[in-house]
PDB file of N, CA and C in Angstrom:
ATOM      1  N   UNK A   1    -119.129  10.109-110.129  1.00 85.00           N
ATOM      2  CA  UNK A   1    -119.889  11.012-110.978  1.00 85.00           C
ATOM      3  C   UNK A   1    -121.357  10.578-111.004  1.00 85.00           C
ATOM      4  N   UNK A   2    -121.826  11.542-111.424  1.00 93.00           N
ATOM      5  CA  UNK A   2    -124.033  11.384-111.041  1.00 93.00           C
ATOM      6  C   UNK A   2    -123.989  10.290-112.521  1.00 93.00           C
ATOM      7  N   UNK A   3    -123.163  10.712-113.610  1.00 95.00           N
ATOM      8  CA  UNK A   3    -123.387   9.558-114.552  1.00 95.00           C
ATOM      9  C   UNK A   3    -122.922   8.235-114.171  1.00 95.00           C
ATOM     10  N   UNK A   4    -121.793   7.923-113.979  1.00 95.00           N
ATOM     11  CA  UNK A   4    -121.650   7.046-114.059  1.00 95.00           C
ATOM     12  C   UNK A   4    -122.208   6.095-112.877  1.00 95.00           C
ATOM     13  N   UNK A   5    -122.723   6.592-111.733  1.00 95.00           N
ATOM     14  CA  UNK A   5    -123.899   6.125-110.707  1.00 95.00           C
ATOM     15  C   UNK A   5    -124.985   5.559-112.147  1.00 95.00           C
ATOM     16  N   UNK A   6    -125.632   6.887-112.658  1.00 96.00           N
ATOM     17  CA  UNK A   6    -126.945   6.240-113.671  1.00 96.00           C
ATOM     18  C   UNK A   6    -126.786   4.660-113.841  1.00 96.00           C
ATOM     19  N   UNK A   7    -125.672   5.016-114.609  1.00 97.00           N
ATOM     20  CA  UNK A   7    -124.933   4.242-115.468  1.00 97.00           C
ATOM     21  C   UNK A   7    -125.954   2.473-115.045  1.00 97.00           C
ATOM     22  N   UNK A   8    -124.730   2.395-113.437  1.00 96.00           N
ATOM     23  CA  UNK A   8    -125.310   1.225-112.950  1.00 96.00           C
ATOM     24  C   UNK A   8    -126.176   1.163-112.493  1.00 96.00           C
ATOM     25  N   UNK A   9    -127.088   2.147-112.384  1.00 97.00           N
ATOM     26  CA  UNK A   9    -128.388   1.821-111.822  1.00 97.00           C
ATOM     27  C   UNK A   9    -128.982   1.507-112.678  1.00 97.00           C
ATOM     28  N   UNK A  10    -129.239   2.263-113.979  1.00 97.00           N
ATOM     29  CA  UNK A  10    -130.254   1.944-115.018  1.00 97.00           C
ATOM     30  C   UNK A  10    -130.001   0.644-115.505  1.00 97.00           C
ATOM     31  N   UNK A  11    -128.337   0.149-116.135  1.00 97.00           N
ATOM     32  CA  UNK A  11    -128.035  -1.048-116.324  1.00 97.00           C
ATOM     33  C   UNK A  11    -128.885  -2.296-115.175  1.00 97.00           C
ATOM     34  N   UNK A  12    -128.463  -1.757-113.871  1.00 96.00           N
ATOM     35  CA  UNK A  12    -129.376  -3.186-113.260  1.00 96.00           C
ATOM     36  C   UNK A  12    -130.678  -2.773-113.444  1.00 96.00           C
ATOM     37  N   UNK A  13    -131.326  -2.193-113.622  1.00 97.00           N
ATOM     38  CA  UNK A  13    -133.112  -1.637-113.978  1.00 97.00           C
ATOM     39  C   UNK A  13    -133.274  -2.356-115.175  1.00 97.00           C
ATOM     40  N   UNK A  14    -132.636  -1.898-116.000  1.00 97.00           N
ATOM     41  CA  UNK A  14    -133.311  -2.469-117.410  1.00 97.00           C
ATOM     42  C   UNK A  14    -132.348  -3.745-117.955  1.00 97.00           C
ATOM     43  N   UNK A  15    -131.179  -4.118-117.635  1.00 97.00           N
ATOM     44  CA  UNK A  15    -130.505  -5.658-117.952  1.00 97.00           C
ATOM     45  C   UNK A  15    -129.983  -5.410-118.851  1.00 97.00           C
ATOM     46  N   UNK A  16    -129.900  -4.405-119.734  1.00 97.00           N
ATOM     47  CA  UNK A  16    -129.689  -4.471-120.897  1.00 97.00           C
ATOM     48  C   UNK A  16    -128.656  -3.080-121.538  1.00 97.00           C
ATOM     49  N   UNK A  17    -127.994  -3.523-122.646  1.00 97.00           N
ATOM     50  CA  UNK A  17    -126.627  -1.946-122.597  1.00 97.00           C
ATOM     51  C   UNK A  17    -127.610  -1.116-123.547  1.00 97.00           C
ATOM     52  N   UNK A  18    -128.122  -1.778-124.747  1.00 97.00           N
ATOM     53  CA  UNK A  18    -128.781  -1.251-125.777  1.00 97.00           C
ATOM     54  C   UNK A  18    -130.369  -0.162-125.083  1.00 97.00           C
ATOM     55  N   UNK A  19    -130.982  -0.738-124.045  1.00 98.00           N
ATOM     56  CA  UNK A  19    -131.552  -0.107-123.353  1.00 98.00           C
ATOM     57  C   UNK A  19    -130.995   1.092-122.739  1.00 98.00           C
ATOM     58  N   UNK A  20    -129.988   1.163-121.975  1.00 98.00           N
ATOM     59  CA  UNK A  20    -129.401   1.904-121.558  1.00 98.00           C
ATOM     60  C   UNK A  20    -129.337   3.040-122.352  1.00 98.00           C
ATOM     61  N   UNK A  21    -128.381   2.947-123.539  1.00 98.00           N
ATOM     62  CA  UNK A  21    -127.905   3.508-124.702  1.00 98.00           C
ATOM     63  C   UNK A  21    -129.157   4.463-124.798  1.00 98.00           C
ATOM     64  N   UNK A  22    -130.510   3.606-125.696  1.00 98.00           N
ATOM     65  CA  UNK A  22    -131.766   4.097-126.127  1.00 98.00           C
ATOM     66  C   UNK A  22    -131.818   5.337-124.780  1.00 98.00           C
ATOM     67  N   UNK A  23    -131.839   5.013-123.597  1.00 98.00           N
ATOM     68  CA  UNK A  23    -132.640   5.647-123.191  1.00 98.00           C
ATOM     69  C   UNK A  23    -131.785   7.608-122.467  1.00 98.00           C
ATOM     70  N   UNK A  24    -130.249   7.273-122.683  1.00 98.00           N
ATOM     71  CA  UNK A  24    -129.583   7.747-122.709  1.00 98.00           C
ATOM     72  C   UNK A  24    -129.683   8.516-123.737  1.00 98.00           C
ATOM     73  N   UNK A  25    -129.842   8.576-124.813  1.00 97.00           N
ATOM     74  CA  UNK A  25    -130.084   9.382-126.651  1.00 97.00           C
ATOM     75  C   UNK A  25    -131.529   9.865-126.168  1.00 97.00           C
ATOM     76  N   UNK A  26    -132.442   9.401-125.511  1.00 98.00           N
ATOM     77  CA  UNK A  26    -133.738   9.854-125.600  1.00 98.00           C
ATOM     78  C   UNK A  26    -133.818  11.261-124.416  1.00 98.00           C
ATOM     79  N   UNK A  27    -132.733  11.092-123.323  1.00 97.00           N
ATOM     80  CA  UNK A  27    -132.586  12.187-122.205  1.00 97.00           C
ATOM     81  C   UNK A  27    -131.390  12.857-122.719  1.00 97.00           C
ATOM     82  N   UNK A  28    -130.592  12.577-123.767  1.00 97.00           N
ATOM     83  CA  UNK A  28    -130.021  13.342-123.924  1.00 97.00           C
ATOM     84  C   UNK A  28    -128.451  13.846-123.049  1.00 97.00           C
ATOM     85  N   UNK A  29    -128.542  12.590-122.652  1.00 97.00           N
ATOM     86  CA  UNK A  29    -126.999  12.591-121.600  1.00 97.00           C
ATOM     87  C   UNK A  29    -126.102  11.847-122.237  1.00 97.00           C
ATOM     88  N   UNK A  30    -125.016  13.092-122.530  1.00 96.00           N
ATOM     89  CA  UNK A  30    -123.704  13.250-122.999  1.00 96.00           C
ATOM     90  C   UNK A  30    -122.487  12.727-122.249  1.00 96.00           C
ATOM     91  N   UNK A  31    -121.616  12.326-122.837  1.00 95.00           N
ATOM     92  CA  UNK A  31    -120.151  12.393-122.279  1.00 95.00           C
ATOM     93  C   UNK A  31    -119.326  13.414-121.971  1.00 95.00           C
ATOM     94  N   UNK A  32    -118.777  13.494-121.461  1.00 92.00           N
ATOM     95  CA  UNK A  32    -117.918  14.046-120.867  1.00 92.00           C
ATOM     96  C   UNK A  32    -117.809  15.224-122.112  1.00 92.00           C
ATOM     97  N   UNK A  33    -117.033  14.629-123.250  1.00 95.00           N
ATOM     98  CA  UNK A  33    -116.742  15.168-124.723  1.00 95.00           C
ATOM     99  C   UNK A  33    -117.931  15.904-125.308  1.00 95.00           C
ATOM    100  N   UNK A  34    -119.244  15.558-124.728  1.00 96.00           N
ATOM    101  CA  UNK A  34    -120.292  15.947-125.259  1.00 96.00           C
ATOM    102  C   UNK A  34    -120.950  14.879-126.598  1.00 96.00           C
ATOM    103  N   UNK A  35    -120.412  13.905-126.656  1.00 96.00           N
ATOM    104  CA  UNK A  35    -120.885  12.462-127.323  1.00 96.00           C
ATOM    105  C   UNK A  35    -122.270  12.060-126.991  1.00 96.00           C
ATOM    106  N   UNK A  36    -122.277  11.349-127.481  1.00 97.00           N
ATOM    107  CA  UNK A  36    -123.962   9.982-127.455  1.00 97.00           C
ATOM    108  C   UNK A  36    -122.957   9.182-126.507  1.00 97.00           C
ATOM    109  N   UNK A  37    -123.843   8.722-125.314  1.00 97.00           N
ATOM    110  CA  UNK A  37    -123.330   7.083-125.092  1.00 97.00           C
ATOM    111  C   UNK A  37    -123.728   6.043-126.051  1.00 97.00           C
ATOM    112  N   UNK A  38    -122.591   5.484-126.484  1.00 97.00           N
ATOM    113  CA  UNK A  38    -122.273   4.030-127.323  1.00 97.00           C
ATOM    114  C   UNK A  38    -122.970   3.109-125.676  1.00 97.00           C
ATOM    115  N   UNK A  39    -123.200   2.153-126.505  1.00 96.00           N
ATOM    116  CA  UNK A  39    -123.942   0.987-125.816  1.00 96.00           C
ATOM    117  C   UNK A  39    -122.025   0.246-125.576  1.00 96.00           C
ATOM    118  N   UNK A  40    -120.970   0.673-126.023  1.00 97.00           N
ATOM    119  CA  UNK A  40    -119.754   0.009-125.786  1.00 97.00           C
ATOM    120  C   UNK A  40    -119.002   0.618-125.311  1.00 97.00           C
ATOM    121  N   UNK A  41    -119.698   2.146-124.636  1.00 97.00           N
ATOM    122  CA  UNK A  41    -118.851   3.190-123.637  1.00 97.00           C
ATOM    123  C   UNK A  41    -119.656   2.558-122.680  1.00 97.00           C
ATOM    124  N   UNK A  42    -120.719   2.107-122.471  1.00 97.00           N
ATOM    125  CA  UNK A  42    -121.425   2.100-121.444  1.00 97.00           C
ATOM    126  C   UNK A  42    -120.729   0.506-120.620  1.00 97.00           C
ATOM    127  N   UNK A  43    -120.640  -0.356-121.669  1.00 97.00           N
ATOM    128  CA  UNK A  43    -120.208  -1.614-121.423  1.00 97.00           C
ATOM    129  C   UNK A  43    -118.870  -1.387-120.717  1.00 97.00           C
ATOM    130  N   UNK A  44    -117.680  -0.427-121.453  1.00 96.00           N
ATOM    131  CA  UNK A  44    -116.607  -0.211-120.685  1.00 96.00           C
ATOM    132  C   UNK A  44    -116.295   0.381-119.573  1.00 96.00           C
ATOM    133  N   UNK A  45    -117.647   1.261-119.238  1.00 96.00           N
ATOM    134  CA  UNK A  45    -117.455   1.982-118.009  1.00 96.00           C
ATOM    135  C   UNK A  45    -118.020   1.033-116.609  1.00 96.00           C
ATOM    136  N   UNK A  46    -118.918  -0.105-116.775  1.00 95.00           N
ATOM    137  CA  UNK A  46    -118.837  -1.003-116.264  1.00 95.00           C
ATOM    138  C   UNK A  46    -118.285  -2.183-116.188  1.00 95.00           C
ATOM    139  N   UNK A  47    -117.453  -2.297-117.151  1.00 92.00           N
ATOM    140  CA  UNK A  47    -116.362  -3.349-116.758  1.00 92.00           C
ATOM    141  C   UNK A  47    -115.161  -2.391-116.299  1.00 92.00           C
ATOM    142  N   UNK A  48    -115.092  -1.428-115.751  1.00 92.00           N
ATOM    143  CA  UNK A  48    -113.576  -0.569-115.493  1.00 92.00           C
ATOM    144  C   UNK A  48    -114.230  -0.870-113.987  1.00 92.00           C
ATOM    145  N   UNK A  49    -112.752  -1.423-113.484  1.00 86.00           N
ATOM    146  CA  UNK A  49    -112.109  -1.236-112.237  1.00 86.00           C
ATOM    147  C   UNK A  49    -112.085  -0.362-111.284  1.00 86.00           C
ATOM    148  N   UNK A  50    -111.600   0.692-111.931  1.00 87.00           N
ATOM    149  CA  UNK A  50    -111.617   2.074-111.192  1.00 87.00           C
ATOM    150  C   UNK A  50    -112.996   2.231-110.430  1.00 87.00           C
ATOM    151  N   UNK A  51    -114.330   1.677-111.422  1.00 88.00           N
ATOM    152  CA  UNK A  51    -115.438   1.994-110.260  1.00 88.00           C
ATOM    153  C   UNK A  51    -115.536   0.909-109.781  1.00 88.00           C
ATOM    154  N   UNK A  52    -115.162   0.215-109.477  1.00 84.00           N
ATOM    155  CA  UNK A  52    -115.354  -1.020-108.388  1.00 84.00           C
ATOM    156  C   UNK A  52    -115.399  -0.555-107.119  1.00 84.00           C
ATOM    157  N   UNK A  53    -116.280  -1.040-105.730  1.00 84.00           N
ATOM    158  CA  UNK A  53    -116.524  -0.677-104.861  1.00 84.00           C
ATOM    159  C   UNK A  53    -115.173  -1.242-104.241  1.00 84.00           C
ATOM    160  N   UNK A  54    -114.362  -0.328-103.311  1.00 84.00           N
ATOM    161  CA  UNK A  54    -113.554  -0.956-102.424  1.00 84.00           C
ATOM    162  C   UNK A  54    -113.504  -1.348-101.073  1.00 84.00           C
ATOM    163  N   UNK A  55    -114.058  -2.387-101.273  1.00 89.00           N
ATOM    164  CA  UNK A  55    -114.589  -2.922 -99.927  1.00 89.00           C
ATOM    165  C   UNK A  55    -113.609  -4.460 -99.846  1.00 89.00           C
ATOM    166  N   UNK A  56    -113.774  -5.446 -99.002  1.00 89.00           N
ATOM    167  CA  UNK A  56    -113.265  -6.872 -98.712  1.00 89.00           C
ATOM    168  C   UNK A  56    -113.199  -7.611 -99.475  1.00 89.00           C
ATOM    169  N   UNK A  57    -114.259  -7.480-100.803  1.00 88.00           N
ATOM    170  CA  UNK A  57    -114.873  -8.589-101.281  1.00 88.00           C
ATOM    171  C   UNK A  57    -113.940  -8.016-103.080  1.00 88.00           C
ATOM    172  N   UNK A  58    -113.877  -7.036-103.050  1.00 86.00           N
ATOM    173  CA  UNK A  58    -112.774  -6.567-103.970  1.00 86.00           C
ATOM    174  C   UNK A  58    -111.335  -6.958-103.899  1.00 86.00           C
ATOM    175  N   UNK A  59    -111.108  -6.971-102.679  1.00 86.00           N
ATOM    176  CA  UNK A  59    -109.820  -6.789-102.182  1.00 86.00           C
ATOM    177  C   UNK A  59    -109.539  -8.451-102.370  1.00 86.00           C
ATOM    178  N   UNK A  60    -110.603  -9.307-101.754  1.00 87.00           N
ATOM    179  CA  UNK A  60    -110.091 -10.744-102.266  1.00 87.00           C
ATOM    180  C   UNK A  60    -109.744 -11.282-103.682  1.00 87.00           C
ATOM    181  N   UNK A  61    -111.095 -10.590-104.659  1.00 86.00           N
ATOM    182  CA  UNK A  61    -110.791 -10.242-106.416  1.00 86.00           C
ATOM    183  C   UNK A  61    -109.439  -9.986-106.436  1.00 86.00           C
ATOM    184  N   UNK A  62    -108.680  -9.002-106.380  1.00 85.00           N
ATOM    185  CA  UNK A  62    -107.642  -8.524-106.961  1.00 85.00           C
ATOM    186  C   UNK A  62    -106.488  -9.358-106.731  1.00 85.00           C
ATOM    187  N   UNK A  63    -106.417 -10.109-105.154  1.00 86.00           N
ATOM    188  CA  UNK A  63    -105.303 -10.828-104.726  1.00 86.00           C
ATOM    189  C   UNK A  63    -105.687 -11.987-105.706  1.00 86.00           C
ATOM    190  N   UNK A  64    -106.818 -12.787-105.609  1.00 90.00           N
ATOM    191  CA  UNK A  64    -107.085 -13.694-106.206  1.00 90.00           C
ATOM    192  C   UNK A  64    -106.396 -13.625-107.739  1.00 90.00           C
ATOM    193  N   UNK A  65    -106.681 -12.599-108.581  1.00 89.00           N
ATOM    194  CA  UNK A  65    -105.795 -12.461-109.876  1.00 89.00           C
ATOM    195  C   UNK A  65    -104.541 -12.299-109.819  1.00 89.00           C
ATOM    196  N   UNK A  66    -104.338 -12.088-108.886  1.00 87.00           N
ATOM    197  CA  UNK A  66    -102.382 -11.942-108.939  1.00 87.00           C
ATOM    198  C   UNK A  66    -102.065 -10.682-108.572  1.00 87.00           C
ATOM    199  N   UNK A  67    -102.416  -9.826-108.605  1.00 82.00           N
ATOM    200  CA  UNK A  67    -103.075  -7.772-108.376  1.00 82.00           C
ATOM    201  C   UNK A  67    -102.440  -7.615-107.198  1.00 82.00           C
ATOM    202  N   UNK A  68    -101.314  -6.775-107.223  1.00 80.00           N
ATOM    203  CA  UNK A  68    -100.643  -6.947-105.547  1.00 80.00           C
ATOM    204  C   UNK A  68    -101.548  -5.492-105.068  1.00 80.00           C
ATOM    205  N   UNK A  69    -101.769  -5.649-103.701  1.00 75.00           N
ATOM    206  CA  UNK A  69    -103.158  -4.833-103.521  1.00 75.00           C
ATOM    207  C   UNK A  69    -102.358  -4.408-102.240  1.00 75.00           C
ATOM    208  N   UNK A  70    -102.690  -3.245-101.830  1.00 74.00           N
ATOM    209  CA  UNK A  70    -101.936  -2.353-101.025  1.00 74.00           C
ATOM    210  C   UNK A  70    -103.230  -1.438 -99.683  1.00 74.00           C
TER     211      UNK A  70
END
């Protein structure tokens, strides 16, 4: 999704979730639901898995935890 791309781009731009958040309320980009991003939606959508790039270096992550990987 074009958001959740932002997401990590702006996060590595500005370092910061509360930044993010701010600047997210100031453009006015909604959730899905039509919400505010929480500075702790933003945190969860970058710690979720699901967007993890799947490449080699993932694939060693997951075995490494125990994650039977297919």
């Amino acid at each position: 999704s074009v958001i959740v791309r932002s997401i990590f781009d702006r996060f590595l731009t500005l370092g910061s979730l509360t930044k993010v958040e701010t600047e997210f309320l100031q453009r006015e980009i909604k959730t899905k639901n039509g919400k505010a991003f929480s500075r702790f939606t933003i945190q969860n959508i970058l710690n979720n898995p699901v967007y993890m790039c799947a490449d080699q270096e993932a694939w060693y992550f997951w075995k490494k935890t125990g994650i039977e990987v297919y």
